Amino acid sequence: MTIEELLQSEDISKVVSELRNGRLSVEPNTKEHAAQYDPKLHDINDTQKRPDKLVVIDKDSDEYGEVKNVNPNVEQTTEQGFRIEPVARIALAIQKLIVKRAVAFTFGNPVTYGSNPEGEDEKALLKAINRAFHDVKEKTLNRRIARSLYSMTEVAELWYPVEVPEHETYGFKTTKKFKVAIFSPMFGDRLYPYFDDTRDMVAFSRQFTRKDRDMITRTYFETYTKDKHYLWCCDGLDGEVAGKNWTLAEGFPKELTIGKIPVIYACQPQVEWEDVQSLIDRLEKLLSNFADTNDYHASPKIFVQGKVIGFARKGEAGAIIEGENGATAQYLAWQNAPESVKLEIETLLRMIYTITQTPDISFDTVKGIGAISGVALQLLFMDAHLKVQDKSEIFSDYLQRRVNVLKAFFKQAHLEWSKACDNLIIEPEIVPYIIEDELSKINILTSANGNKQIASRRATIQRLGWADNVDEEEKAIINEEDRENSYYQNEPTI
């Protein structure tokens, strides 16, 4: 059954069910991913998985409230003489850190678009596409797309035209402006790409829930094909009554005239921290248990053998403990426990960074590096750059399709560019982020150029960025040089 035949069916429930089942991969568990991404929702903060301790209290003792026994298996009740002792809960935002570093290295530098336009129309088209990217803040858009992909395993964006007053922003008169919207599980969207037998995406659907102005909560299911845009809705939340009373929204389906699905979709098999989630759980548990141990044993404790006759007062200088003959006293101290815990913590952190190809660029790590060359920087961040190269398998196709969708919109909006839209080739390229060693680069280029000047004075002034007006600054420098050269520095001769 083709997608056109499916969408012509009068059984909307069947249509929606089939569109949901057209994925090539399993729908991601967004609740689990969101809980792992947010430190407040980690297992270490779950009182069921890490319960607080119940402490037995001896009510008949003069030291009422003193801990006499710890029994975590006793039911939580104060009538039996128990009180709740909160345990330490140390949640680490390592998942967020992994995603932040991956996003920064992938799109820390702007994406470059290589192209060799021929003719005025192709040049104008390339300029219009760059202007459209500027209007939607493409740099920010790319980072948001990557953040959703890395933390939720899938993301999509929809390009659409809106009616505005006539303008010439794109190089021709038009009343349309092109905008973009992000569809992501982070925002409550459920994404359903539909692929045919040749693994081509022939439809894309999105399900979302919202409360309309009449204060009724409705579930919506919209589908985009290369020709039409469908929107169905039903009252209630998905899983309750959704799917039983679907109706086609008023004014739908709408015609799409660009000949392409205006949605770009990307997915990856797992979240960025999937392979180290168990290590993060262990690290949080280890730190929390160690914090509990510190709470009980950080203060020095004295073990006494024999009978104590007198004890010093709190804060007394030169304090001593007086005991009967044969009594001994000594401090209790750990032997190897802190070292073993420290070793495990360091090992876990190192394995987390290594497995996820995340460079450890914290202040404590880089403060002793000092000034290093550009080659050393490339070696330092090589693992992160290799990860970006792996991600280019996803984003190269993604960004290329974005360009193709925009060309299709411009082809419809300005018919004179029809041939240019078909012929112009634009290839996006991701440039991994790295701190540039400009001095090393200048030395290399100068040496390759025979130790000759490689930049004009105007270019260096502009690159430095100290002057607001480059022309005026250059003139001021020339005037100062002329003033210095006007003085006769040598002694007069007869």
Short mmCIF file of C-alpha atoms in Angstrom, two decimals:
data_model
loop_
_atom_site.label_atom_id
_atom_site.label_comp_id
_atom_site.label_asym_id
_atom_site.label_seq_id
_atom_site.Cartn_x
_atom_site.Cartn_y
_atom_site.Cartn_z
CA MET A 1 0.00 0.00 0.00
CA THR A 2 1.42 3.38 -0.98
CA ILE A 3 1.31 6.39 1.33
CA GLU A 4 -1.28 8.03 -0.92
CA GLU A 5 -3.56 4.99 -0.71
CA LEU A 6 -3.12 4.83 3.07
CA LEU A 7 -4.07 8.47 3.60
CA GLN A 8 -7.20 8.08 1.49
CA SER A 9 -8.62 5.52 3.91
CA GLU A 10 -11.71 6.63 5.86
CA ASP A 11 -10.63 4.67 8.96
CA ILE A 12 -8.53 7.36 10.67
CA SER A 13 -7.57 5.09 13.56
CA LYS A 14 -6.09 2.63 11.09
CA VAL A 15 -4.23 5.43 9.29
CA VAL A 16 -2.73 6.78 12.51
CA SER A 17 -1.77 3.30 13.71
CA GLU A 18 -0.01 2.53 10.43
CA LEU A 19 1.83 5.87 10.41
CA ARG A 20 3.11 5.12 13.92
CA ASN A 21 4.48 1.76 12.81
CA GLY A 22 6.54 3.01 9.87
CA ARG A 23 9.71 3.66 11.86
CA LEU A 24 13.03 1.94 11.13
CA SER A 25 14.00 2.07 14.81
CA VAL A 26 12.22 1.64 18.13
CA GLU A 27 10.62 4.77 19.55
CA PRO A 28 12.98 6.17 22.22
CA ASN A 29 12.12 5.92 25.90
CA THR A 30 11.95 9.67 26.44
CA LYS A 31 10.91 9.43 30.10
CA GLU A 32 13.94 7.35 30.98
CA HIS A 33 16.28 9.62 29.00
CA ALA A 34 14.81 12.74 30.59
CA ALA A 35 15.24 11.22 34.07
CA GLN A 36 18.89 10.40 33.36
CA TYR A 37 19.53 13.86 31.89
CA ASP A 38 18.09 15.73 34.91
CA PRO A 39 20.17 15.22 38.10
CA LYS A 40 17.11 15.80 40.27
CA LEU A 41 15.51 12.66 38.80
CA HIS A 42 18.48 10.32 39.26
CA ASP A 43 18.06 7.04 41.14
CA ILE A 44 20.21 8.38 43.98
CA ASN A 45 17.41 10.83 44.81
CA ASP A 46 14.70 8.14 44.70
CA THR A 47 13.67 7.30 48.28
CA GLN A 48 12.41 3.91 47.11
CA LYS A 49 15.73 2.88 45.54
CA ARG A 50 17.84 4.59 48.22
CA PRO A 51 15.69 4.77 51.36
CA ASP A 52 16.48 6.90 54.36
CA LYS A 53 17.62 5.07 57.50
CA LEU A 54 15.34 4.27 60.41
CA VAL A 55 17.12 4.78 63.71
CA VAL A 56 15.95 3.08 66.94
CA ILE A 57 15.54 5.48 69.87
CA ASP A 58 15.65 4.35 73.53
CA LYS A 59 12.84 6.40 75.10
CA ASP A 60 13.63 5.21 78.61
CA SER A 61 17.22 6.40 78.49
CA ASP A 62 18.36 9.68 80.05
CA GLU A 63 20.03 10.40 76.70
CA TYR A 64 16.75 10.37 74.81
CA GLY A 65 17.31 10.73 71.07
CA GLU A 66 20.73 9.08 71.07
CA VAL A 67 21.22 6.52 68.31
CA LYS A 68 21.17 3.02 69.83
CA ASN A 69 20.73 0.89 66.72
CA VAL A 70 20.27 1.23 62.99
CA ASN A 71 17.69 -1.03 61.38
CA PRO A 72 16.63 0.03 57.86
CA ASN A 73 14.18 -2.87 57.53
CA VAL A 74 11.83 -1.68 60.26
CA GLU A 75 8.58 -0.05 59.16
CA GLN A 76 8.63 3.74 59.20
CA THR A 77 6.86 4.73 62.41
CA THR A 78 7.67 6.95 65.36
CA GLU A 79 5.28 5.12 67.69
CA GLN A 80 7.77 2.24 67.95
CA GLY A 81 10.61 4.53 68.94
CA PHE A 82 12.18 5.12 65.55
CA ARG A 83 13.18 8.29 63.74
CA ILE A 84 14.16 8.93 60.12
CA GLU A 85 17.84 9.68 59.49
CA PRO A 86 18.28 11.22 55.97
CA VAL A 87 21.07 9.69 53.94
CA ALA A 88 23.43 11.61 51.68
CA ARG A 89 22.28 11.96 48.07
CA ILE A 90 24.94 13.27 45.66
CA ALA A 91 23.63 13.51 42.10
CA LEU A 92 26.08 14.45 39.36
CA ALA A 93 25.11 16.20 36.11
CA ILE A 94 27.60 14.17 34.08
CA GLN A 95 25.04 13.37 31.39
CA LYS A 96 24.51 17.08 30.81
CA LEU A 97 28.24 17.65 30.73
CA ILE A 98 28.74 14.94 28.10
CA VAL A 99 26.01 16.47 25.92
CA LYS A 100 27.32 20.03 26.39
CA ARG A 101 30.85 19.05 25.36
CA ALA A 102 29.58 17.09 22.35
CA VAL A 103 27.42 20.01 21.19
CA ALA A 104 30.27 22.49 21.68
CA PHE A 105 32.78 20.47 19.67
CA THR A 106 30.26 19.72 16.90
CA PHE A 107 28.87 23.21 16.38
CA GLY A 108 31.26 25.45 18.32
CA ASN A 109 32.38 26.76 14.93
CA PRO A 110 29.84 27.82 12.27
CA VAL A 111 29.03 25.31 9.56
CA THR A 112 30.72 26.21 6.28
CA TYR A 113 28.89 25.83 2.97
CA GLY A 114 31.15 25.14 0.02
CA SER A 115 29.81 26.24 -3.35
CA ASN A 116 31.01 27.50 -6.76
CA PRO A 117 28.06 29.47 -8.14
CA GLU A 118 28.09 30.19 -11.87
CA GLY A 119 26.10 33.13 -13.14
CA GLU A 120 24.23 35.88 -11.36
CA ASP A 121 21.19 33.75 -10.52
CA GLU A 122 23.21 31.12 -8.66
CA LYS A 123 25.12 33.81 -6.78
CA ALA A 124 21.86 35.52 -5.82
CA LEU A 125 20.36 32.18 -4.74
CA LEU A 126 23.37 31.41 -2.53
CA LYS A 127 23.09 34.84 -0.96
CA ALA A 128 19.36 34.33 -0.33
CA ILE A 129 19.97 30.97 1.37
CA ASN A 130 22.61 32.53 3.61
CA ARG A 131 20.15 35.31 4.49
CA ALA A 132 17.48 32.75 5.40
CA PHE A 133 20.00 30.99 7.67
CA HIS A 134 20.86 34.34 9.26
CA ASP A 135 17.19 35.15 9.92
CA VAL A 136 16.57 31.86 11.75
CA LYS A 137 19.88 32.14 13.67
CA GLU A 138 21.35 29.01 12.17
CA LYS A 139 24.23 28.83 14.69
CA THR A 140 21.79 28.56 17.59
CA LEU A 141 19.50 26.29 15.59
CA ASN A 142 22.29 23.78 14.98
CA ARG A 143 23.21 23.64 18.66
CA ARG A 144 19.60 23.09 19.72
CA ILE A 145 19.22 20.35 17.12
CA ALA A 146 22.39 18.62 18.32
CA ARG A 147 21.40 18.91 21.99
CA SER A 148 18.07 17.23 21.34
CA LEU A 149 19.64 14.51 19.20
CA TYR A 150 22.36 13.71 21.75
CA SER A 151 20.01 13.65 24.75
CA MET A 152 16.83 12.18 23.19
CA THR A 153 18.22 10.23 20.17
CA GLU A 154 16.00 12.01 17.63
CA VAL A 155 14.95 15.45 16.42
CA ALA A 156 13.28 17.11 13.45
CA GLU A 157 12.81 20.59 12.05
CA LEU A 158 9.99 21.99 9.92
CA TRP A 159 10.53 24.79 7.38
CA TYR A 160 7.46 26.80 6.47
CA PRO A 161 6.60 30.14 4.82
CA VAL A 162 4.64 32.91 6.53
CA GLU A 163 2.91 35.89 4.97
CA VAL A 164 4.57 39.26 5.70
CA PRO A 165 4.50 42.70 4.07
CA GLU A 166 6.30 42.80 0.74
CA HIS A 167 10.09 42.91 1.09
CA GLU A 168 13.29 42.28 -0.86
CA THR A 169 15.32 40.60 1.87
CA TYR A 170 16.06 37.59 -0.34
CA GLY A 171 16.99 39.64 -3.39
CA PHE A 172 13.55 39.70 -5.01
CA LYS A 173 10.11 41.06 -4.17
CA THR A 174 8.05 38.63 -2.15
CA THR A 175 5.45 38.54 0.62
CA LYS A 176 6.81 35.33 2.16
CA LYS A 177 9.40 34.76 4.83
CA PHE A 178 10.83 31.35 5.65
CA LYS A 179 10.92 30.17 9.25
CA VAL A 180 11.77 26.97 11.06
CA ALA A 181 10.32 25.06 14.03
CA ILE A 182 12.00 22.28 16.02
CA PHE A 183 10.15 19.06 16.85
CA SER A 184 11.74 17.23 19.75
CA PRO A 185 10.83 14.79 22.54
CA MET A 186 12.37 17.41 24.86
CA PHE A 187 9.32 19.58 24.10
CA GLY A 188 6.77 16.78 24.47
CA ASP A 189 6.61 15.80 20.78
CA ARG A 190 6.43 12.20 19.62
CA LEU A 191 8.04 11.75 16.21
CA TYR A 192 6.97 9.15 13.64
CA PRO A 193 8.94 9.05 10.39
CA TYR A 194 7.39 6.70 7.85
CA PHE A 195 9.74 4.83 5.50
CA ASP A 196 8.91 2.76 2.45
CA ASP A 197 10.53 -0.51 1.40
CA THR A 198 13.55 1.34 -0.06
CA ARG A 199 14.12 3.18 3.26
CA ASP A 200 13.05 6.53 1.83
CA MET A 201 11.01 8.75 4.15
CA VAL A 202 7.69 9.19 2.36
CA ALA A 203 5.82 10.78 5.31
CA PHE A 204 6.58 12.35 8.63
CA SER A 205 4.16 12.59 11.56
CA ARG A 206 4.20 14.33 14.89
CA GLN A 207 1.93 13.76 17.89
CA PHE A 208 1.52 16.36 20.61
CA THR A 209 -0.94 17.34 23.32
CA ARG A 210 -2.10 20.81 24.29
CA LYS A 211 -4.90 22.57 26.14
CA ASP A 212 -6.88 24.73 23.73
CA ARG A 213 -8.58 28.03 24.44
CA ASP A 214 -11.81 26.27 25.38
CA MET A 215 -9.79 24.65 28.23
CA ILE A 216 -10.16 21.19 26.72
CA THR A 217 -7.04 19.03 26.45
CA ARG A 218 -6.67 17.50 23.00
CA THR A 219 -4.18 15.19 21.31
CA TYR A 220 -3.10 16.15 17.80
CA PHE A 221 -1.53 14.00 15.10
CA GLU A 222 -0.18 15.77 12.03
CA THR A 223 1.38 14.24 8.94
CA TYR A 224 3.49 15.79 6.18
CA THR A 225 3.97 14.27 2.75
CA LYS A 226 5.50 15.83 -0.36
CA ASP A 227 2.03 16.95 -1.46
CA LYS A 228 -0.18 17.49 1.61
CA HIS A 229 -0.33 18.38 5.29
CA TYR A 230 -2.87 16.46 7.41
CA LEU A 231 -3.99 17.23 10.96
CA TRP A 232 -6.22 15.01 13.09
CA CYS A 233 -7.30 15.63 16.67
CA CYS A 234 -9.22 13.99 19.47
CA ASP A 235 -10.22 14.96 23.01
CA GLY A 236 -8.14 13.75 25.93
CA LEU A 237 -4.58 12.60 26.50
CA ASP A 238 -2.87 9.92 24.49
CA GLY A 239 -3.45 6.52 26.06
CA GLU A 240 -6.80 7.49 27.58
CA VAL A 241 -9.28 8.28 24.81
CA ALA A 242 -6.90 9.35 22.05
CA GLY A 243 -7.21 7.17 18.98
CA LYS A 244 -10.86 6.34 19.52
CA ASN A 245 -12.47 9.53 18.26
CA TRP A 246 -10.07 11.00 15.70
CA THR A 247 -11.47 13.74 13.50
CA LEU A 248 -9.87 15.69 10.67
CA ALA A 249 -9.22 19.30 11.70
CA GLU A 250 -11.03 22.06 9.86
CA GLY A 251 -9.22 23.28 6.75
CA PHE A 252 -7.14 20.11 6.34
CA PRO A 253 -5.56 18.56 4.39
CA LYS A 254 -3.58 21.50 3.04
CA GLU A 255 -1.68 21.44 -0.22
CA LEU A 256 2.15 21.53 -0.22
CA THR A 257 3.59 22.73 -3.50
CA ILE A 258 7.38 22.44 -3.14
CA GLY A 259 7.42 18.75 -4.06
CA LYS A 260 9.34 17.74 -0.93
CA ILE A 261 8.49 16.89 2.66
CA PRO A 262 9.37 20.17 4.43
CA VAL A 263 10.70 18.26 7.46
CA ILE A 264 14.31 17.24 8.15
CA TYR A 265 14.66 14.30 10.53
CA ALA A 266 17.69 12.85 12.33
CA CYS A 267 18.14 9.98 14.78
CA GLN A 268 20.89 7.96 16.42
CA PRO A 269 20.79 4.53 18.12
CA GLN A 270 21.33 5.68 21.71
CA VAL A 271 21.91 8.70 23.93
CA GLU A 272 25.46 9.94 24.35
CA TRP A 273 25.86 8.54 27.87
CA GLU A 274 24.23 5.16 27.25
CA ASP A 275 27.46 3.16 27.57
CA VAL A 276 28.47 4.82 30.85
CA GLN A 277 25.13 5.11 32.63
CA SER A 278 26.00 2.25 34.97
CA LEU A 279 29.35 3.91 35.77
CA ILE A 280 27.59 7.18 36.61
CA ASP A 281 25.14 5.36 38.89
CA ARG A 282 28.04 3.66 40.64
CA LEU A 283 29.92 6.94 41.03
CA GLU A 284 26.89 8.66 42.57
CA LYS A 285 26.32 5.77 44.95
CA LEU A 286 29.98 5.68 45.89
CA LEU A 287 30.13 9.40 46.65
CA SER A 288 26.87 9.31 48.60
CA ASN A 289 27.99 6.36 50.71
CA PHE A 290 31.32 8.04 51.34
CA ALA A 291 29.52 11.20 52.42
CA ASP A 292 27.47 9.17 54.89
CA THR A 293 30.67 7.63 56.23
CA ASN A 294 32.19 11.07 56.67
CA ASP A 295 29.13 12.22 58.59
CA TYR A 296 29.58 9.40 61.08
CA HIS A 297 33.36 9.11 61.26
CA ALA A 298 34.93 12.39 60.11
CA SER A 299 35.29 13.58 63.72
CA PRO A 300 38.05 11.76 65.64
CA LYS A 301 36.94 8.93 67.93
CA ILE A 302 38.88 7.58 70.92
CA PHE A 303 38.90 3.90 71.84
CA VAL A 304 39.56 3.31 75.57
CA GLN A 305 40.54 0.07 77.26
CA GLY A 306 39.93 0.13 81.01
CA LYS A 307 38.06 2.56 83.22
CA VAL A 308 38.12 6.33 82.61
CA ILE A 309 38.35 8.36 85.83
CA GLY A 310 38.34 11.90 84.41
CA PHE A 311 37.81 13.54 81.02
CA ALA A 312 38.81 17.02 79.88
CA ARG A 313 36.19 19.67 79.29
CA LYS A 314 35.31 20.74 75.78
CA GLY A 315 37.82 23.28 74.43
CA GLU A 316 40.25 22.91 77.34
CA ALA A 317 43.88 23.48 76.32
CA GLY A 318 46.30 20.63 77.00
CA ALA A 319 43.40 18.27 77.63
CA ILE A 320 44.12 14.82 79.04
CA ILE A 321 42.11 11.71 79.81
CA GLU A 322 42.69 10.19 83.25
CA GLY A 323 42.26 6.45 83.72
CA GLU A 324 42.99 3.79 86.27
CA ASN A 325 46.13 1.66 86.15
CA GLY A 326 46.39 -0.35 82.92
CA ALA A 327 43.87 1.78 80.97
CA THR A 328 44.83 2.75 77.39
CA ALA A 329 43.33 5.19 74.89
CA GLN A 330 43.97 5.64 71.16
CA TYR A 331 42.38 7.35 68.16
CA LEU A 332 40.48 5.19 65.70
CA ALA A 333 41.76 5.81 62.17
CA TRP A 334 41.05 4.35 58.74
CA GLN A 335 43.86 2.36 57.23
CA ASN A 336 43.26 2.06 53.46
CA ALA A 337 39.58 2.93 52.98
CA PRO A 338 39.97 6.54 51.73
CA GLU A 339 42.71 5.55 49.26
CA SER A 340 40.66 2.73 47.76
CA VAL A 341 37.60 4.97 47.42
CA LYS A 342 39.71 7.69 45.83
CA LEU A 343 41.16 5.20 43.34
CA GLU A 344 37.73 3.95 42.33
CA ILE A 345 36.37 7.49 41.90
CA GLU A 346 39.30 8.48 39.69
CA THR A 347 38.97 5.28 37.65
CA LEU A 348 35.24 5.78 37.12
CA LEU A 349 35.71 9.38 36.00
CA ARG A 350 38.50 8.43 33.63
CA MET A 351 36.47 5.62 32.07
CA ILE A 352 33.40 7.86 31.70
CA TYR A 353 35.44 10.47 29.82
CA THR A 354 37.25 7.88 27.72
CA ILE A 355 34.26 5.80 26.64
CA THR A 356 32.18 8.85 25.68
CA GLN A 357 35.16 10.54 23.94
CA THR A 358 34.64 13.57 26.16
CA PRO A 359 37.79 15.61 26.87
CA ASP A 360 38.38 16.54 30.50
CA ILE A 361 38.96 20.27 30.16
CA SER A 362 38.13 21.28 33.72
CA PHE A 363 40.22 24.01 35.37
CA ASP A 364 42.10 21.58 37.60
CA THR A 365 43.08 19.54 34.54
CA VAL A 366 44.29 22.31 32.23
CA LYS A 367 45.81 24.75 34.73
CA GLY A 368 49.20 23.05 34.56
CA ILE A 369 49.39 22.65 30.80
CA GLY A 370 50.74 26.11 30.00
CA ALA A 371 51.26 27.38 26.47
CA ILE A 372 51.26 24.52 23.94
CA SER A 373 51.53 24.47 20.17
CA GLY A 374 48.73 24.07 17.67
CA VAL A 375 49.78 20.48 16.94
CA ALA A 376 49.64 19.64 20.66
CA LEU A 377 46.13 21.13 20.85
CA GLN A 378 45.01 18.98 17.95
CA LEU A 379 46.38 15.89 19.66
CA LEU A 380 44.74 16.91 22.96
CA PHE A 381 41.31 17.16 21.33
CA MET A 382 41.82 14.41 18.75
CA ASP A 383 39.38 12.01 20.43
CA ALA A 384 36.66 14.68 20.52
CA HIS A 385 37.30 15.51 16.86
CA LEU A 386 37.03 11.85 15.92
CA LYS A 387 33.66 11.82 17.64
CA VAL A 388 32.59 14.81 15.54
CA GLN A 389 33.67 12.91 12.42
CA ASP A 390 31.40 10.06 13.48
CA LYS A 391 28.54 12.50 13.96
CA SER A 392 29.10 13.88 10.47
CA GLU A 393 27.50 10.68 9.17
CA ILE A 394 24.25 12.05 10.58
CA PHE A 395 24.67 15.79 10.17
CA SER A 396 26.11 15.80 6.66
CA ASP A 397 22.90 14.30 5.30
CA TYR A 398 20.80 16.38 7.68
CA LEU A 399 22.32 19.73 6.69
CA GLN A 400 22.32 18.78 2.99
CA ARG A 401 18.59 18.06 3.13
CA ARG A 402 18.03 21.39 4.88
CA VAL A 403 19.71 23.16 1.97
CA ASN A 404 17.64 21.17 -0.55
CA VAL A 405 14.38 22.06 1.20
CA LEU A 406 15.29 25.75 1.16
CA LYS A 407 16.19 25.58 -2.53
CA ALA A 408 12.78 24.03 -3.20
CA PHE A 409 11.07 26.93 -1.38
CA PHE A 410 13.06 29.52 -3.34
CA LYS A 411 12.36 27.70 -6.59
CA GLN A 412 8.65 28.13 -5.96
CA ALA A 413 8.89 31.68 -4.58
CA HIS A 414 11.01 33.04 -7.47
CA LEU A 415 10.47 31.20 -10.74
CA GLU A 416 13.41 32.94 -12.41
CA TRP A 417 15.70 30.94 -10.12
CA SER A 418 14.25 27.60 -11.21
CA LYS A 419 17.31 26.57 -13.22
CA ALA A 420 19.71 27.93 -10.59
CA CYS A 421 17.98 25.89 -7.87
CA ASP A 422 18.47 22.73 -9.94
CA ASN A 423 22.11 23.39 -10.82
CA LEU A 424 23.60 25.05 -7.73
CA ILE A 425 25.54 22.59 -5.55
CA ILE A 426 26.02 23.52 -1.89
CA GLU A 427 28.00 21.18 0.35
CA PRO A 428 27.84 21.78 4.12
CA GLU A 429 30.93 20.98 6.17
CA ILE A 430 31.20 20.73 9.95
CA VAL A 431 34.33 22.30 11.42
CA PRO A 432 35.14 20.84 14.89
CA TYR A 433 35.87 23.41 17.57
CA ILE A 434 39.47 23.95 18.65
CA ILE A 435 41.44 26.76 20.27
CA GLU A 436 43.62 28.18 17.52
CA ASP A 437 47.31 28.80 18.03
CA GLU A 438 47.47 31.88 15.79
CA LEU A 439 51.15 32.56 16.39
CA SER A 440 52.10 29.06 15.26
CA LYS A 441 49.87 29.39 12.20
CA ILE A 442 51.40 32.77 11.28
CA ASN A 443 54.92 31.36 11.62
CA ILE A 444 54.09 28.42 9.36
CA LEU A 445 52.48 30.64 6.71
CA THR A 446 55.33 33.18 6.87
CA SER A 447 57.90 30.44 6.44
CA ALA A 448 56.00 28.99 3.48
CA ASN A 449 55.84 32.49 1.96
CA GLY A 450 59.58 33.06 2.13
CA ASN A 451 59.40 35.17 5.32
CA LYS A 452 57.46 37.85 3.50
CA GLN A 453 54.45 39.81 4.75
CA ILE A 454 51.24 37.77 4.61
CA ALA A 455 48.69 40.36 5.77
CA SER A 456 48.12 44.05 5.14
CA ARG A 457 48.06 46.64 7.89
CA ARG A 458 44.34 47.12 7.37
CA ALA A 459 43.69 43.38 7.74
CA THR A 460 45.65 43.19 11.01
CA ILE A 461 43.85 46.22 12.45
CA GLN A 462 40.51 44.68 11.55
CA ARG A 463 41.50 41.26 12.93
CA LEU A 464 42.66 42.76 16.23
CA GLY A 465 39.31 44.44 16.84
CA TRP A 466 40.54 47.27 19.05
CA ALA A 467 39.43 50.03 16.65
CA ASP A 468 35.78 50.81 15.96
CA ASN A 469 36.61 52.39 12.59
CA VAL A 470 39.39 50.63 10.66
CA ASP A 471 39.85 53.44 8.10
CA GLU A 472 40.25 56.15 10.72
CA GLU A 473 42.66 54.02 12.73
CA GLU A 474 44.83 53.36 9.68
CA LYS A 475 44.91 57.08 8.83
CA ALA A 476 45.92 57.93 12.41
CA ILE A 477 48.80 55.45 12.25
CA ILE A 478 50.00 56.93 8.93
CA ASN A 479 49.83 60.48 10.35
CA GLU A 480 51.90 59.46 13.38
CA GLU A 481 54.51 57.85 11.14
CA ASP A 482 54.69 60.97 8.93
CA ARG A 483 55.08 63.17 12.01
CA GLU A 484 57.98 61.06 13.28
CA ASN A 485 59.68 61.05 9.88
CA SER A 486 59.41 64.86 9.60
CA TYR A 487 62.02 65.39 12.36
CA TYR A 488 65.75 65.34 11.44
CA GLN A 489 67.35 62.97 13.88
CA ASN A 490 71.08 63.18 12.86
CA GLU A 491 73.54 65.99 13.69
CA PRO A 492 73.89 68.71 11.03
CA THR A 493 76.98 68.58 8.81
CA ILE A 494 78.99 71.53 7.41
#
